PDB file of C-alpha atoms in Angstrom:
ATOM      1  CA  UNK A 262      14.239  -4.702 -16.255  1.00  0.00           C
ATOM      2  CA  UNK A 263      11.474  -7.436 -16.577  1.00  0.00           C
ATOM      3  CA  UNK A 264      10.434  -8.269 -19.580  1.00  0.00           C
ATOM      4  CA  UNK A 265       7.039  -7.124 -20.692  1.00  0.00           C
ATOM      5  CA  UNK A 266       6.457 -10.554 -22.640  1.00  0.00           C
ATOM      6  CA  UNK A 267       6.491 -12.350 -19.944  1.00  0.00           C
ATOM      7  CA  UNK A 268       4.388  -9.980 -17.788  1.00  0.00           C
ATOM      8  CA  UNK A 269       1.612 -10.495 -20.642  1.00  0.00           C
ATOM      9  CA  UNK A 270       2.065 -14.328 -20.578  1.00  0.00           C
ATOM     10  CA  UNK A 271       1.733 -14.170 -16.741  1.00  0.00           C
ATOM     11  CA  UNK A 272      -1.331 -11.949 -17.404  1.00  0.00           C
ATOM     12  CA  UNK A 273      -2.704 -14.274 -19.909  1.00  0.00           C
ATOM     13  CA  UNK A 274      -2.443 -17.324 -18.122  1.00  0.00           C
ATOM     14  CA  UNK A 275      -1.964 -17.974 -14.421  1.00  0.00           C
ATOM     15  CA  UNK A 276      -3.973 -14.360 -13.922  1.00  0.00           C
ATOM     16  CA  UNK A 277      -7.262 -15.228 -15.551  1.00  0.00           C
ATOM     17  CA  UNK A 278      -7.296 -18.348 -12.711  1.00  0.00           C
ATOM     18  CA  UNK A 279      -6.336 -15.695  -9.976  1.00  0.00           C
ATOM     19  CA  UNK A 280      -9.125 -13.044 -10.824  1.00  0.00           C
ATOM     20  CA  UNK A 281     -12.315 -14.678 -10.565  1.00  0.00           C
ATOM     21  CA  UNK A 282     -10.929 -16.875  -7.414  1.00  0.00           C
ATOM     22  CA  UNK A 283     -10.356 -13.501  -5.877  1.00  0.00           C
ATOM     23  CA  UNK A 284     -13.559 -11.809  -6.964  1.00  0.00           C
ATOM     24  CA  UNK A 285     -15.574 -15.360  -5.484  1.00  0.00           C
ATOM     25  CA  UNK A 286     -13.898 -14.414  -2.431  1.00  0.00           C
ATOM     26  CA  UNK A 287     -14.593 -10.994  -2.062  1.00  0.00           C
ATOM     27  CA  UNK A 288     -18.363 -11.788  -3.275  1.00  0.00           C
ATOM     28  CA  UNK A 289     -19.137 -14.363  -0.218  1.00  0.00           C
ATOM     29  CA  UNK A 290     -16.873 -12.276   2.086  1.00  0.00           C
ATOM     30  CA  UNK A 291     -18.833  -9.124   1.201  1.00  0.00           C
ATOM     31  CA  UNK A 292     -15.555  -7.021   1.963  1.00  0.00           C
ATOM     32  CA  UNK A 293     -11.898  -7.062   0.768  1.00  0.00           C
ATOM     33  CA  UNK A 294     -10.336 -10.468   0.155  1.00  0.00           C
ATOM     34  CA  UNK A 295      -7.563  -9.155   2.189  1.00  0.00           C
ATOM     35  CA  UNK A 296      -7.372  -6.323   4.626  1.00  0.00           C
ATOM     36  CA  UNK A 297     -10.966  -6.471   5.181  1.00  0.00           C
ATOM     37  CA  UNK A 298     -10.669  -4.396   8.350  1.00  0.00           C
ATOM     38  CA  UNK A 299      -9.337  -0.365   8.447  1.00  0.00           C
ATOM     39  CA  UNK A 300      -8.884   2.763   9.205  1.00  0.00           C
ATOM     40  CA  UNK A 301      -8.772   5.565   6.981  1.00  0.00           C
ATOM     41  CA  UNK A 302      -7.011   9.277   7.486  1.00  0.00           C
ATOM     42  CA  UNK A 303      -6.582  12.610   5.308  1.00  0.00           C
ATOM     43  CA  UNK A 304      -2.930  12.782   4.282  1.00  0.00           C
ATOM     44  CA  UNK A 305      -0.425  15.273   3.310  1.00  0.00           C
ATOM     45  CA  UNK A 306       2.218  14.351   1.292  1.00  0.00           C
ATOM     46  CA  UNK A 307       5.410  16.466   0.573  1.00  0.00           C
ATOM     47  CA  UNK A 308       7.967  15.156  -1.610  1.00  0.00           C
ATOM     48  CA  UNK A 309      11.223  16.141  -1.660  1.00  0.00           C
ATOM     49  CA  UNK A 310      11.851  15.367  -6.019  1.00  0.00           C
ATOM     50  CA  UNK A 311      14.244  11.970  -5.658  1.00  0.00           C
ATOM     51  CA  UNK A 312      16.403  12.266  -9.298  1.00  0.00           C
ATOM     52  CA  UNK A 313      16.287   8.585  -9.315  1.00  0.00           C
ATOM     53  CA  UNK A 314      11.588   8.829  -9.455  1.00  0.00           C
ATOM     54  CA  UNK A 315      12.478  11.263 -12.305  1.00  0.00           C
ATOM     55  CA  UNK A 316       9.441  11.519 -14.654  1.00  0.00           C
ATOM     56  CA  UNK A 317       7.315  10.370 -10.886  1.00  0.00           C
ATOM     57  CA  UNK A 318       5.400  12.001  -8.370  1.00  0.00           C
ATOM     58  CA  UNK A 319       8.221  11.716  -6.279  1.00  0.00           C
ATOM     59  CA  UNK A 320      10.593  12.687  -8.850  1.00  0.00           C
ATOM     60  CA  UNK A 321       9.609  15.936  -8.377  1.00  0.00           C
ATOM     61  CA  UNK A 322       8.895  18.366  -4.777  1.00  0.00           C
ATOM     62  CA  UNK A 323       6.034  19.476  -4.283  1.00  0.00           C
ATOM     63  CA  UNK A 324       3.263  18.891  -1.737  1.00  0.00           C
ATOM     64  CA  UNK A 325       0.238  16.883  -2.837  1.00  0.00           C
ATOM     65  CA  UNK A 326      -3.155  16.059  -0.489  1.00  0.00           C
ATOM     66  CA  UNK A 327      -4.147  12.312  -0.478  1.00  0.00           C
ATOM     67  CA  UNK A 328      -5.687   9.270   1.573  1.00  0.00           C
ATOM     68  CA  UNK A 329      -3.804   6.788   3.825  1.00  0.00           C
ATOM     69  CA  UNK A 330      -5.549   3.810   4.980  1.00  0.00           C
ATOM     70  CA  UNK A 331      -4.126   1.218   8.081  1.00  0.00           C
ATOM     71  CA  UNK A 332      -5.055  -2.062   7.903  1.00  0.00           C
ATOM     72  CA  UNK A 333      -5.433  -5.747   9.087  1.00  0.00           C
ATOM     73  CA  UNK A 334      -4.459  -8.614   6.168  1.00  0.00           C
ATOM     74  CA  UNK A 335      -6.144 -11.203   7.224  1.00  0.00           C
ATOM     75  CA  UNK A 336      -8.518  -9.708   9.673  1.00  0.00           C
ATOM     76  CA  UNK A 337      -6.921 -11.738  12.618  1.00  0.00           C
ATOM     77  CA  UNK A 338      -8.814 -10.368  16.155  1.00  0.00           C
ATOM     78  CA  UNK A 339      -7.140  -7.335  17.925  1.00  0.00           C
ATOM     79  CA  UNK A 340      -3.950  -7.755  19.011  1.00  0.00           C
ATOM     80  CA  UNK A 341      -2.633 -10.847  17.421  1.00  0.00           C
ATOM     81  CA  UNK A 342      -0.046 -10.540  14.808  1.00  0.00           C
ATOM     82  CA  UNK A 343      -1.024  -9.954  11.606  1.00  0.00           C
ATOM     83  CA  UNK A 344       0.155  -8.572   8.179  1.00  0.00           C
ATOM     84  CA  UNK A 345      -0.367  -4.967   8.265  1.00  0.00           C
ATOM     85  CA  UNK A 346      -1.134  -3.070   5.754  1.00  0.00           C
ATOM     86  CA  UNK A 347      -0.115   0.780   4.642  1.00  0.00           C
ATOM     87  CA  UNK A 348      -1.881   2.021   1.271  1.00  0.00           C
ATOM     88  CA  UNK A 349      -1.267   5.589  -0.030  1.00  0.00           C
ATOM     89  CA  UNK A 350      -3.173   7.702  -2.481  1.00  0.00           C
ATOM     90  CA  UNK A 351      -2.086  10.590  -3.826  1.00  0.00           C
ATOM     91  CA  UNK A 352      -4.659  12.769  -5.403  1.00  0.00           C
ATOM     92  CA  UNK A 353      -3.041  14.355  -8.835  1.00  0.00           C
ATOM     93  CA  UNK A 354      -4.620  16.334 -11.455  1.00  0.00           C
ATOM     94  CA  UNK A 355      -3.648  13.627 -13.743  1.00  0.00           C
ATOM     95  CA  UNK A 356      -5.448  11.105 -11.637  1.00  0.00           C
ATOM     96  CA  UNK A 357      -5.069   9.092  -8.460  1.00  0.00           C
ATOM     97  CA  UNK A 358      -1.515   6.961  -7.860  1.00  0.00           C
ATOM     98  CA  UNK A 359      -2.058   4.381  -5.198  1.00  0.00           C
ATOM     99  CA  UNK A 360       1.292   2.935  -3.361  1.00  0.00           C
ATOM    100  CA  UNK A 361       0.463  -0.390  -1.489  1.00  0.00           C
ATOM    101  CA  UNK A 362       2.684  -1.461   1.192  1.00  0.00           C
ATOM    102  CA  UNK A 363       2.772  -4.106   3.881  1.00  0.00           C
ATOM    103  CA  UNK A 364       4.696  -5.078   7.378  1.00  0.00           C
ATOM    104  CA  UNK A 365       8.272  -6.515   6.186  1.00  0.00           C
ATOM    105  CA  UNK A 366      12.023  -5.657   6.946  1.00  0.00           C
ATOM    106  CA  UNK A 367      14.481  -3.282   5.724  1.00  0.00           C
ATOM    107  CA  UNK A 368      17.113  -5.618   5.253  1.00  0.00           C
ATOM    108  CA  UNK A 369      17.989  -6.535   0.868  1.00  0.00           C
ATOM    109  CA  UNK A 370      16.314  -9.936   0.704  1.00  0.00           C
ATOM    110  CA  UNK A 371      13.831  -9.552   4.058  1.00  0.00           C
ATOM    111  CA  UNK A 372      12.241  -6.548   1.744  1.00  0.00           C
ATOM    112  CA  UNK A 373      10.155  -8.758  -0.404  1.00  0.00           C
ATOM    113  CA  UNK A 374       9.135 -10.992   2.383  1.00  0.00           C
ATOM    114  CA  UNK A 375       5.470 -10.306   4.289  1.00  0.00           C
ATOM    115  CA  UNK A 376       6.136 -10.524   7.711  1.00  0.00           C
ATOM    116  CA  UNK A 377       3.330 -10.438  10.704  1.00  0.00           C
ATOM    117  CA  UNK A 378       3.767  -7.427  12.764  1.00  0.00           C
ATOM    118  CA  UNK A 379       1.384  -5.853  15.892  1.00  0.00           C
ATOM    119  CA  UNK A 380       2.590  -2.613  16.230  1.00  0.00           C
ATOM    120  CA  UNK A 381       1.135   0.196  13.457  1.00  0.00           C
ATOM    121  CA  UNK A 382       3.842   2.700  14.921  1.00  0.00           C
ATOM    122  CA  UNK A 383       6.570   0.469  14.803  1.00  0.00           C
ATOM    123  CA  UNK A 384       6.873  -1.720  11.958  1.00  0.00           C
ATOM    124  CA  UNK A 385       8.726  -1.435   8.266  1.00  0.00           C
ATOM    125  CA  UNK A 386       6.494  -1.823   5.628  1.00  0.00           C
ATOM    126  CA  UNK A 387       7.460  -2.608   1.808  1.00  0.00           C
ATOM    127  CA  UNK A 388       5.725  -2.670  -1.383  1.00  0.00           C
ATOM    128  CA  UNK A 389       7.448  -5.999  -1.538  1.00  0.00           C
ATOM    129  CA  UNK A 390       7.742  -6.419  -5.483  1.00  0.00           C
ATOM    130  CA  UNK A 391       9.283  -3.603  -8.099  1.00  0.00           C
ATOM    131  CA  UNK A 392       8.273  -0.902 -10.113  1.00  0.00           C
ATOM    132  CA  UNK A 393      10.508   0.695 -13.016  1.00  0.00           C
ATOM    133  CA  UNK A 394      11.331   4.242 -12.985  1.00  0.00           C
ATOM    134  CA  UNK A 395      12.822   4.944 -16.626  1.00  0.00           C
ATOM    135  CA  UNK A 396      15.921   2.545 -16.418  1.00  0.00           C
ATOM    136  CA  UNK A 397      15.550   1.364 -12.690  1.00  0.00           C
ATOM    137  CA  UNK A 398      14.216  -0.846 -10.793  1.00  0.00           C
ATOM    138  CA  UNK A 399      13.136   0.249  -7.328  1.00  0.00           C
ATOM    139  CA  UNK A 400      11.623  -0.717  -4.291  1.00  0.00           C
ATOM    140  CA  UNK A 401       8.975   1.081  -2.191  1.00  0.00           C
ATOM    141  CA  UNK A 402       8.774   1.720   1.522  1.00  0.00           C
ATOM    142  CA  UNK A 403       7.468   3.586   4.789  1.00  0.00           C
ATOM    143  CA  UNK A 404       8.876   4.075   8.362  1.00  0.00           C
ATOM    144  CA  UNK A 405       6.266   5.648  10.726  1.00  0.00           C
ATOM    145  CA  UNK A 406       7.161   8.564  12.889  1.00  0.00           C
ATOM    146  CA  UNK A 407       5.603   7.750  15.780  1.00  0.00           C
ATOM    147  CA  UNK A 408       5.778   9.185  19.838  1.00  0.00           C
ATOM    148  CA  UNK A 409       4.059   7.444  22.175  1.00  0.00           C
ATOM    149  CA  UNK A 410       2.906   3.511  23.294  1.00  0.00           C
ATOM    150  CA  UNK A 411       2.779   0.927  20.690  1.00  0.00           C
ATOM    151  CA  UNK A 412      -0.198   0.912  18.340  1.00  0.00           C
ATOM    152  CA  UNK A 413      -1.417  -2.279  18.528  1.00  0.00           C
ATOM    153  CA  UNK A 414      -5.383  -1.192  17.650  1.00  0.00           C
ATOM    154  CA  UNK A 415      -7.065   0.547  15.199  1.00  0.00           C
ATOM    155  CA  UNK A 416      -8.380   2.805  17.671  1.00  0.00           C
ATOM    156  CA  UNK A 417      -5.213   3.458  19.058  1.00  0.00           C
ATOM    157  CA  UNK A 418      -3.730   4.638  15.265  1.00  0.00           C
ATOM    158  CA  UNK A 419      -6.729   6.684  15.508  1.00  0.00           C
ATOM    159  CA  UNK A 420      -6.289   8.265  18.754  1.00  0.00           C
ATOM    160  CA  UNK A 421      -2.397   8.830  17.756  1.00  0.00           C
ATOM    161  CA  UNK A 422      -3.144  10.531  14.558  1.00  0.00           C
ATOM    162  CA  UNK A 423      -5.985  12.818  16.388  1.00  0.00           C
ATOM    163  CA  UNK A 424      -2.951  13.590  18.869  1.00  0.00           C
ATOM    164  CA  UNK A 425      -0.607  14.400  16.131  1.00  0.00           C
ATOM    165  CA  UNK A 426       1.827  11.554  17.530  1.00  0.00           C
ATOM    166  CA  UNK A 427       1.870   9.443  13.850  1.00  0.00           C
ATOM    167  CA  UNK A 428       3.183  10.171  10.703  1.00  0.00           C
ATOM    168  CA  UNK A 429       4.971   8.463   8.164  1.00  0.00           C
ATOM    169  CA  UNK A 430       8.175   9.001   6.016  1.00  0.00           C
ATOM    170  CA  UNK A 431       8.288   7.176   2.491  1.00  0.00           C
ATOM    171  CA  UNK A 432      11.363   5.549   0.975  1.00  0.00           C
ATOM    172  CA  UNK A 433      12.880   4.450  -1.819  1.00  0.00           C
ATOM    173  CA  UNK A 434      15.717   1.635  -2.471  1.00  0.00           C
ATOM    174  CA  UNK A 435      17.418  -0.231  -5.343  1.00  0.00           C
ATOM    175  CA  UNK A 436      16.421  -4.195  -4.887  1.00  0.00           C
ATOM    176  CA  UNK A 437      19.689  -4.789  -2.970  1.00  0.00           C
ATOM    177  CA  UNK A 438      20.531  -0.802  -1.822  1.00  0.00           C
ATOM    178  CA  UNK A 439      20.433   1.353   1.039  1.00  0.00           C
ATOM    179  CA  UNK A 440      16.727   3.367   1.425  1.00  0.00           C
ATOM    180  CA  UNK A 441      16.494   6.905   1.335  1.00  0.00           C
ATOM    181  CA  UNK A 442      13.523   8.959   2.689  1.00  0.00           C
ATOM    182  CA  UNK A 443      11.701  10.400  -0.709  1.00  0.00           C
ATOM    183  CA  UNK A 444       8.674  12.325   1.062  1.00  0.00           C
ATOM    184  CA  UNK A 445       6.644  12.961   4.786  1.00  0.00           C
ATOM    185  CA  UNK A 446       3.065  11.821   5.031  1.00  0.00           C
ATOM    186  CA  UNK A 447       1.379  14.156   7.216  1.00  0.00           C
ATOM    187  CA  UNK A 448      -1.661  12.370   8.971  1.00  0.00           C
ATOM    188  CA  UNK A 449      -4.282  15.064   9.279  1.00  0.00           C
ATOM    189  CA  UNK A 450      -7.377  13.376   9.872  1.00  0.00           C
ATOM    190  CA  UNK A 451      -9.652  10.928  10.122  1.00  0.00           C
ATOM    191  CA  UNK A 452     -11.706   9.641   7.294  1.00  0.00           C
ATOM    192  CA  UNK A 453     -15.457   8.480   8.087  1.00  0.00           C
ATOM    193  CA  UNK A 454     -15.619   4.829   7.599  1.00  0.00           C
ATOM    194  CA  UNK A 455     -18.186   4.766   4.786  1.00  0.00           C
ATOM    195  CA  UNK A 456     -16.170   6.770   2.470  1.00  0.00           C
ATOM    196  CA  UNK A 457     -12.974   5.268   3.667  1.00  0.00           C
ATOM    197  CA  UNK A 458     -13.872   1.602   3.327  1.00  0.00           C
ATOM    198  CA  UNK A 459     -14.968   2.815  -0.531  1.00  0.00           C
ATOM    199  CA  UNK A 460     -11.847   3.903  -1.372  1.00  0.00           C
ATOM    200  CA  UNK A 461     -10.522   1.239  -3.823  1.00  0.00           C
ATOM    201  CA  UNK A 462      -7.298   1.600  -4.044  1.00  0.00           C
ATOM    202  CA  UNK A 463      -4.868  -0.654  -6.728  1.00  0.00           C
ATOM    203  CA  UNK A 464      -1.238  -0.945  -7.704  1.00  0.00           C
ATOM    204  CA  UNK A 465      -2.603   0.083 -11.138  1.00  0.00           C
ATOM    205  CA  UNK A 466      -3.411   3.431 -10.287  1.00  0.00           C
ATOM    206  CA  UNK A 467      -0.482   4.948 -11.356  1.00  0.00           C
ATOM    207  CA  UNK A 468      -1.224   8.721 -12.640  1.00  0.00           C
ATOM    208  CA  UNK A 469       1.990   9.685 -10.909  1.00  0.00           C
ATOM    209  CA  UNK A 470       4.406   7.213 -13.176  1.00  0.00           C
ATOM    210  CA  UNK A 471       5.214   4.801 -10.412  1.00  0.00           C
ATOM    211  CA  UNK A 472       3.786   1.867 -12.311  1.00  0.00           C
ATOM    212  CA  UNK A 473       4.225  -1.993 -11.098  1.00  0.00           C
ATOM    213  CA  UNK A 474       6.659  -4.322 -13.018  1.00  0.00           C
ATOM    214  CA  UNK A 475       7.091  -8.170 -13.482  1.00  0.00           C
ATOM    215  CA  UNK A 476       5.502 -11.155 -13.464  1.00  0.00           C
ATOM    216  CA  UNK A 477       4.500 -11.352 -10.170  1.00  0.00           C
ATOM    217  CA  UNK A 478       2.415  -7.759 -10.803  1.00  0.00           C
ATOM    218  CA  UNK A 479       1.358  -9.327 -13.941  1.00  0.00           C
ATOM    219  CA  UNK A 480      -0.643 -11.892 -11.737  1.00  0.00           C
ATOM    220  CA  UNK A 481      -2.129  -8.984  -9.011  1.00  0.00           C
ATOM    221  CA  UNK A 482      -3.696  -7.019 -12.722  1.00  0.00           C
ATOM    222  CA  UNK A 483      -6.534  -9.746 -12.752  1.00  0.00           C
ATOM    223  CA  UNK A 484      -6.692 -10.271  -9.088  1.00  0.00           C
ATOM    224  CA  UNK A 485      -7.035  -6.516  -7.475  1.00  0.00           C
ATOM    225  CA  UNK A 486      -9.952  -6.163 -10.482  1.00  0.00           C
ATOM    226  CA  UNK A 487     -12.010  -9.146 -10.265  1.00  0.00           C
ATOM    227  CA  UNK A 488     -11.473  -8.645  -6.183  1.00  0.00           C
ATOM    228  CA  UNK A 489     -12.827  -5.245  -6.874  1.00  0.00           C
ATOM    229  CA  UNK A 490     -16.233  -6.120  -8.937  1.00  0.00           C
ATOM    230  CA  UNK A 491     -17.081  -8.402  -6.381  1.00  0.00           C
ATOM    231  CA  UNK A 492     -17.076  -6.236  -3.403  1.00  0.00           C
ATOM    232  CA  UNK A 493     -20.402  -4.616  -2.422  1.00  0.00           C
ATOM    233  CA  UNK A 494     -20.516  -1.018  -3.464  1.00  0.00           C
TER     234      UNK A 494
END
């Protein structure tokens, strides 16, 4: 597991650089830093209860309503590659729990790599770093369940979800293991873009127990805050 010293060191040093640099950017951008352009959708979320997420929100069935937003990374024009971007809430009565994700590969080492997709529908996408879970260390994940073209445009993940033709299953895996499907995201609607785009969602939400580990989180505390205050509201 990593050590929580070092996280605070991270925290301490190299983040307080990171977090204003990203706030300045979101300030003169007047959006997101990154994934300034979305779409948002109603979600619902049924878990199956995973025994290695015990003490989780996936640890545990049940079904839970929530928020998924699809996104552009760097904003690139319509349909260039870009990073894309998958970010989940889940709406407990403890609080929210956000799970960010982004276009990568399945494969052990190609999981914490960001890697430029164009298709919405048919991409892998990865949290990328880990979280603990009591005594493990886990990666996060989505496949989409998707029939139909490619979704290469916002529009067209909206027209797919208002067709009931996209959906997504979430995964777990050990940093070097084999993923297993953990819950089904039911797309169920679109969400206006006004209250969509003000939807802030963080790694550091984490009402469900899936909480962010390591240095490299350590670094995203300062970051996804300062990013935050600097956004219009």
């Amino acid at each position: 597991m990593p050590s929580p010293e070092v996280d605070r060191m991270v925290d301490a040093t190299a983040g307080r650089v990171a977090g204003p640099a990203f706030g300045l950017g979101s300030f003169l951008r007047r959006a997101r830093v990154f994934h300034p352009r979305g779409r948002s959708f109603t979600a619902r979320v049924r878990c199956a209860g995973d025994p290695r997420l015990v003490g989780t929100v996936l640890g545990r069935a049940g079904v839970h309503e929530g928020t998924v937003r699809l996104s552009r990374g760097a904003g690139l024009p319509e349909p260039l590659p870009d990073l894309l971007g998958l970010a989940l809430r889940l709406d407990l009565a403890e609080g929210p729990q956000d799970l960010l994700l982004i276009s990568s590969a399945p494969a052990p080492v190609a999981r914490h790599a960001l890697l430029p997709a164009r298709d919405y529908g048919g991409t892998h996408y990865s949290s990328i770093t880990t979280f603990g879970v009591g005594t493990t260390t886990v990666v996060l994940g989505a496949v989409p369940v998707h029939s139909g073209p490619r979704l290469e445009r916002l529009q067209e993940v909206s027209e797919a979800v208002d067709a009931g033709r996209l959906g997504l299953t979430l995964l777990v895996a050990e940093p070097f293991g084999g993923w297993a499907p953990v819950a089904d995201v039911e797309l169920t609607g679109p969400v206006p873009d006004g209250p969509g785009e003000r939807v802030r969602y963080t790694p550091f939400h984490h009402a469900g127990g899936i909480e962010p580990t390591g240095a490299v989180n350590a670094l995203r505390r300062r970051a996804y805050a300062d990013s935050q205050r600097g956004r219009p509201s």
